[in-house]
Coordinates of C-alpha atoms and ligand atoms in Angstrom, one line a residue:
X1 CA 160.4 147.8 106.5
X2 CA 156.2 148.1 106.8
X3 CA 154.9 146.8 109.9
X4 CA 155.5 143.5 110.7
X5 CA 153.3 140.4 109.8
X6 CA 153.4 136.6 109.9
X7 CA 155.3 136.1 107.1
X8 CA 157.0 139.2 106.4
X9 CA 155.8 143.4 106.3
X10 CA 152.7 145.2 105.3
X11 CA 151.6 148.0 103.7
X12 CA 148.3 149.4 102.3
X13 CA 147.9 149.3 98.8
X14 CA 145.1 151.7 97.0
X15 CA 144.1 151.7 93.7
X16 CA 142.3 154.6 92.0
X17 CA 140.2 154.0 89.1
X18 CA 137.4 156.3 87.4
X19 CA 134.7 154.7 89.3
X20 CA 136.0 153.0 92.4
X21 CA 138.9 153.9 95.0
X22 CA 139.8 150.6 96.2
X23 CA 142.5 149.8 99.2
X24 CA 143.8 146.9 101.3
X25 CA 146.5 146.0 103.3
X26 CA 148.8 143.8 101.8
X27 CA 151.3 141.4 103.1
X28 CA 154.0 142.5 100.6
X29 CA 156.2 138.8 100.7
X30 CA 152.8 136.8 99.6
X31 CA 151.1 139.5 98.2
X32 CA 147.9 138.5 99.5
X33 CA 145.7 141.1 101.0
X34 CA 145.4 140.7 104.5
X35 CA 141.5 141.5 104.9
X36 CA 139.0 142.3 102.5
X37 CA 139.5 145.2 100.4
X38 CA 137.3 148.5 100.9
X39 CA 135.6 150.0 97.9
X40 CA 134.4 154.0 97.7
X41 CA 133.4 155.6 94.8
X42 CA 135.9 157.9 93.1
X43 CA 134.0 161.5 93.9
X44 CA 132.7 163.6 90.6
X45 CA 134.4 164.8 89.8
X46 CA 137.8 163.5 90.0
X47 CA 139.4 166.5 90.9
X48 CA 143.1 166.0 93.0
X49 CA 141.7 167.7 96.4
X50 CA 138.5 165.6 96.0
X51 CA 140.4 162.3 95.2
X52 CA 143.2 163.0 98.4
X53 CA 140.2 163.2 101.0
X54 CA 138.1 160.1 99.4
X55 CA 141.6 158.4 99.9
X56 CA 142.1 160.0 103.4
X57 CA 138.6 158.6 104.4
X58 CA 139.6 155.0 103.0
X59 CA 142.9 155.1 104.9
X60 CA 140.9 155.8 108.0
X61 CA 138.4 152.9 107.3
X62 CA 141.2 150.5 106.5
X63 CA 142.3 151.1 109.7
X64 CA 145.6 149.9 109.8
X65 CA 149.0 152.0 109.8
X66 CA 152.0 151.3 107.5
X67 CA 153.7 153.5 104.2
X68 CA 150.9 153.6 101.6
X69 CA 151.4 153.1 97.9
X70 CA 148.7 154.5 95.6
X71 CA 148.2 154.2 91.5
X72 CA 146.4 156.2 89.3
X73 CA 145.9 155.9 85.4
X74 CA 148.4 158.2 84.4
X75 CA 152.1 159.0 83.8
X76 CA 153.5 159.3 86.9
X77 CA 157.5 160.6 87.0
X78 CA 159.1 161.1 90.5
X79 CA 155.6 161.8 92.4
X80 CA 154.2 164.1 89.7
X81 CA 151.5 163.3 87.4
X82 CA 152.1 164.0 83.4
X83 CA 149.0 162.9 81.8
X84 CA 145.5 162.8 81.9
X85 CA 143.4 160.3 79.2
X86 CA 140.9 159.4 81.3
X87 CA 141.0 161.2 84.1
X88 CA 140.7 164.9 85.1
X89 CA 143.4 167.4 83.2
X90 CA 143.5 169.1 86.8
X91 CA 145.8 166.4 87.8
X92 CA 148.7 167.4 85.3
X93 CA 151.9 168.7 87.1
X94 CA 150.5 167.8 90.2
X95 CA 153.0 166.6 92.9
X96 CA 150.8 163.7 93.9
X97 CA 153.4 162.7 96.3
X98 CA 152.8 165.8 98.0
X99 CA 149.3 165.8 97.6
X100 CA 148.5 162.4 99.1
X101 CA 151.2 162.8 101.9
X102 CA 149.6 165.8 102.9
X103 CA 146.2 164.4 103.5
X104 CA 147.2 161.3 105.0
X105 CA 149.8 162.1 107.1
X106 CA 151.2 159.0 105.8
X107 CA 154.4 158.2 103.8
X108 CA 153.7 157.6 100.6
X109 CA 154.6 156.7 96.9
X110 CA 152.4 157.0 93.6
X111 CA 153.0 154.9 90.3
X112 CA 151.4 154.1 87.6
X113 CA 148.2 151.6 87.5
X114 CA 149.1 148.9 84.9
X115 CA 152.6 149.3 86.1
X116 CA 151.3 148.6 89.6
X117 CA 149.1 145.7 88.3
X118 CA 152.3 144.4 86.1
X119 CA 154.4 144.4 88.9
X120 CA 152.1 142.3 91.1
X121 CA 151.7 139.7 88.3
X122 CA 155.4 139.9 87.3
X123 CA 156.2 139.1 91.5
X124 CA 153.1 136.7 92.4
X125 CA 151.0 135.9 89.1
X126 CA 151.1 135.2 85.4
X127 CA 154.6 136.3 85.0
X128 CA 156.7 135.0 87.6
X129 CA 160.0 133.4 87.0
X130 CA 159.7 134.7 83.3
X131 CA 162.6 135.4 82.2
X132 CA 163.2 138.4 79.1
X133 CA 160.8 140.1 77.5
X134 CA 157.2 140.4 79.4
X135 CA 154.4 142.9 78.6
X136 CA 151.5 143.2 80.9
X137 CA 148.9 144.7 79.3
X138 CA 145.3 145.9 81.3
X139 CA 142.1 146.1 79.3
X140 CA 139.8 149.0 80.7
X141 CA 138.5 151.9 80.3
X142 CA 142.0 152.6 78.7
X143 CA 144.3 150.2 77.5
X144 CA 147.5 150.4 80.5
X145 CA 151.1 148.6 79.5
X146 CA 153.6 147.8 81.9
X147 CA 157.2 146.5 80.0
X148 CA 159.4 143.9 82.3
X149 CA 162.9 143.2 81.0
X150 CA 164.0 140.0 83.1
X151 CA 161.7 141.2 85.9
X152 CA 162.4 144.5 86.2
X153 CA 160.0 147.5 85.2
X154 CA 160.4 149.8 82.7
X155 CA 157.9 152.3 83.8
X156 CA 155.0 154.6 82.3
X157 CA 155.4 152.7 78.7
X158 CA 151.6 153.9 77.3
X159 CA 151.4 151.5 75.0
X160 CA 147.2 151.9 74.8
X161 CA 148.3 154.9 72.9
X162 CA 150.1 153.4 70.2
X163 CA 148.6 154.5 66.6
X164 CA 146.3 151.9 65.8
X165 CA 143.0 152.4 63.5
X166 CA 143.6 156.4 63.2
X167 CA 143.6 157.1 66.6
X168 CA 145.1 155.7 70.1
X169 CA 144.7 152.3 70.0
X170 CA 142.7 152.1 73.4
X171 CA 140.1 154.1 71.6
X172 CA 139.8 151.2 69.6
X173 CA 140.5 148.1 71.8
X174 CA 139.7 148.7 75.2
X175 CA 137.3 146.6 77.1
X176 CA 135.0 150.1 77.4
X177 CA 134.8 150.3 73.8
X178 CA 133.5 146.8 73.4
X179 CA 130.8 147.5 76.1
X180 CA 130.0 151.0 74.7
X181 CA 129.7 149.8 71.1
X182 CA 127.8 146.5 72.1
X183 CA 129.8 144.4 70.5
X184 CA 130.2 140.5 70.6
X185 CA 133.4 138.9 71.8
X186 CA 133.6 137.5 68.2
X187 CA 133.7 141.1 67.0
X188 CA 135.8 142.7 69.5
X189 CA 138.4 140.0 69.3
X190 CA 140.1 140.5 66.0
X191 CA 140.4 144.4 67.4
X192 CA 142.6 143.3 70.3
X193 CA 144.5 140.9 68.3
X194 CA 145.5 143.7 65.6
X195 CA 146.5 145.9 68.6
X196 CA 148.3 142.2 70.3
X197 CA 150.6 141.8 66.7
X198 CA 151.2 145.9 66.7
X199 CA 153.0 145.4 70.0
X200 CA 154.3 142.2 69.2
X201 CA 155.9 144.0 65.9
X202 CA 157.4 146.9 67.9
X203 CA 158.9 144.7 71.2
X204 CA 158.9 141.2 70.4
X205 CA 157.9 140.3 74.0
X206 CA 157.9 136.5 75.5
X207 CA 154.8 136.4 77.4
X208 CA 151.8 139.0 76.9
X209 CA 149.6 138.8 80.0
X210 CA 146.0 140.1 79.5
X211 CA 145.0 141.8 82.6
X212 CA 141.9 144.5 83.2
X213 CA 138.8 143.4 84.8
X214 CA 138.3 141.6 81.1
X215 CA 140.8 139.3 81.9
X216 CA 138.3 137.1 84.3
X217 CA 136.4 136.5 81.2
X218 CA 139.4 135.4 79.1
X219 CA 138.0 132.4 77.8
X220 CA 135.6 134.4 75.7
X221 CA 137.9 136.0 73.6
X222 CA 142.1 134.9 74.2
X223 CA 141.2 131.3 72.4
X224 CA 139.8 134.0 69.3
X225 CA 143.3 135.6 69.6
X226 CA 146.4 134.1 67.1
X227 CA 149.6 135.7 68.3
X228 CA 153.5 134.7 67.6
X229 CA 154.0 135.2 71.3
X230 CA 152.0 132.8 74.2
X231 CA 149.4 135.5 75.6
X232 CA 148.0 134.7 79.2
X233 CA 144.8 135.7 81.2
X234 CA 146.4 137.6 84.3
X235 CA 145.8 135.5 87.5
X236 CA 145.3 138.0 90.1
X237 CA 142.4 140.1 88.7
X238 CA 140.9 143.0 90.9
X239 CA 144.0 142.7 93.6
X240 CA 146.8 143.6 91.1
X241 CA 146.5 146.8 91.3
X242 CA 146.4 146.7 94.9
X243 CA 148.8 144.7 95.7
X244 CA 151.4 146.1 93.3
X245 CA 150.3 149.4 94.9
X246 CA 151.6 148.1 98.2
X247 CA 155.0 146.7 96.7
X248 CA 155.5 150.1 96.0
X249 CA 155.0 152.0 99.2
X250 CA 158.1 153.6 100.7
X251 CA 160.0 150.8 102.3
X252 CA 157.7 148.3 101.3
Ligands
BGC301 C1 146.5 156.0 80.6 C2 147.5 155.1 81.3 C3 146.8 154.1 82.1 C4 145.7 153.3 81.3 C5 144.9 152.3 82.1 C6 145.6 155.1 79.8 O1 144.6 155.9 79.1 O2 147.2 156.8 79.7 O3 148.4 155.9 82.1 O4 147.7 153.2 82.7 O5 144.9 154.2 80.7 O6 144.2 153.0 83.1

């Protein structure tokens, strides 16, 4: 067990995005963070040694102690990272685990970011108590998927990089491309809902939940969206990733 709190244990969940390193402790029965989260910006660039000591330095702000669990937007397979879309090839093969253990001092565990985020909505958010098929899917810089089968994960699913328009479909889709581009909510709708009835074709999920920073603005696009399946805004926003990072840490 984490350390001990009110209403059950803790543990310090970070999140590690392309632009901000954010962490918290988290009381792991409610989910809820249990102070404010801390925010530094992901050094440039993003190279593993750099990313470990930002990390380091946010542990030592946080100031709490407790197992630490820690996403990053990649593949990540028994502690080692497989992938790199968005973020620095330096990090393939590398036994993250290791890596982050080593300049923490702290035990830790590593996953996957939309997984991390699915797994806090799936437990305290959009998707609790659902039972089947439920597909979390996080609109970003990339497009992240995390696949529930009556609650439990089925990890490192990728689905932003399904085939869709002649290229990944996050290239296409994500909430980056509608920024980058300019385009309306009117226009970049239709481009999510193609991508929404690709993976409704291939998994014939229950619930969709929309996550990604997007997802606070859901009202400007889901009520664009026709889908077979009922597609919900995710309801826990910028702590998902967070707190699903802390549901992860080692004995959490
Ligand atoms: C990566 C995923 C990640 C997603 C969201 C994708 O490009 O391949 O691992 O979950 O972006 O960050």
């Amino acid at each position: 067990m984490g350390e001990s709190t009110e209403s059950g244990s803790m543990a310090i969940g970070i999140d590690i995005g392309g632009t901000g390193i954010k962490g918290a402790p988290v009381d792991t029965s409610t989910g809820e963070l249990i102070t404010e989260r801390i925010r530094l910006l992901t050094p440039q660039p993003a190279t593993p040694a750099a990313v470990a000591d930002t990390v380091a330095e946010l542990l030592g702000q946080i100031a709490q102690p407790g197992p630490v669990g820690l996403t990053l937007p990649a593949v990540v397979q028994q502690g080692i990272v497989r992938t790199a879309a968005n973020i620095d090839e330096s990090w393939i093969d590398t036994d993250v685990r290791q890596l982050f253990a080593g300049a923490t001092g702290r035990s830790v565990s590593v996953i996957n970011d939309a997984d991390a985020a699915g797994v806090a909505e799936v437990r305290f958010g959009a998707g609790q108590d659902v039972a089947g098929v439920v597909i979390m899917l996080t609109f970003g810089t990339g497009i992240g998927s995390a696949l529930f089968v009556d609650g439990d994960l089925v990890p490192n699913t990728e689905l932003g990089h399904l085939h869709l328009h002649g290229g990944d479909a996050e290239a296409y889709a994500a909430a980056s491309v509608r920024e980058e581009n300019n385009l309306s909510w009117e226009k970049w709708a239709p481009r999510v809902e193609r991508y929404l009835h690709l993976v409704e074709r291939l998994l014939w999920p229950d619930l969709i939940i929309v996550g990604g920073g997007v997802s606070k603005r859901a009202e400007k696009f889901l009520p664009l969206i026709e889908t077979r399946t009922r597609v919900v805004p995710a309801q826990m926003h910028n702590d998902a990733g967070i707190a699903g990072a802390a549901l992860f840490a080692p004995e959490a």
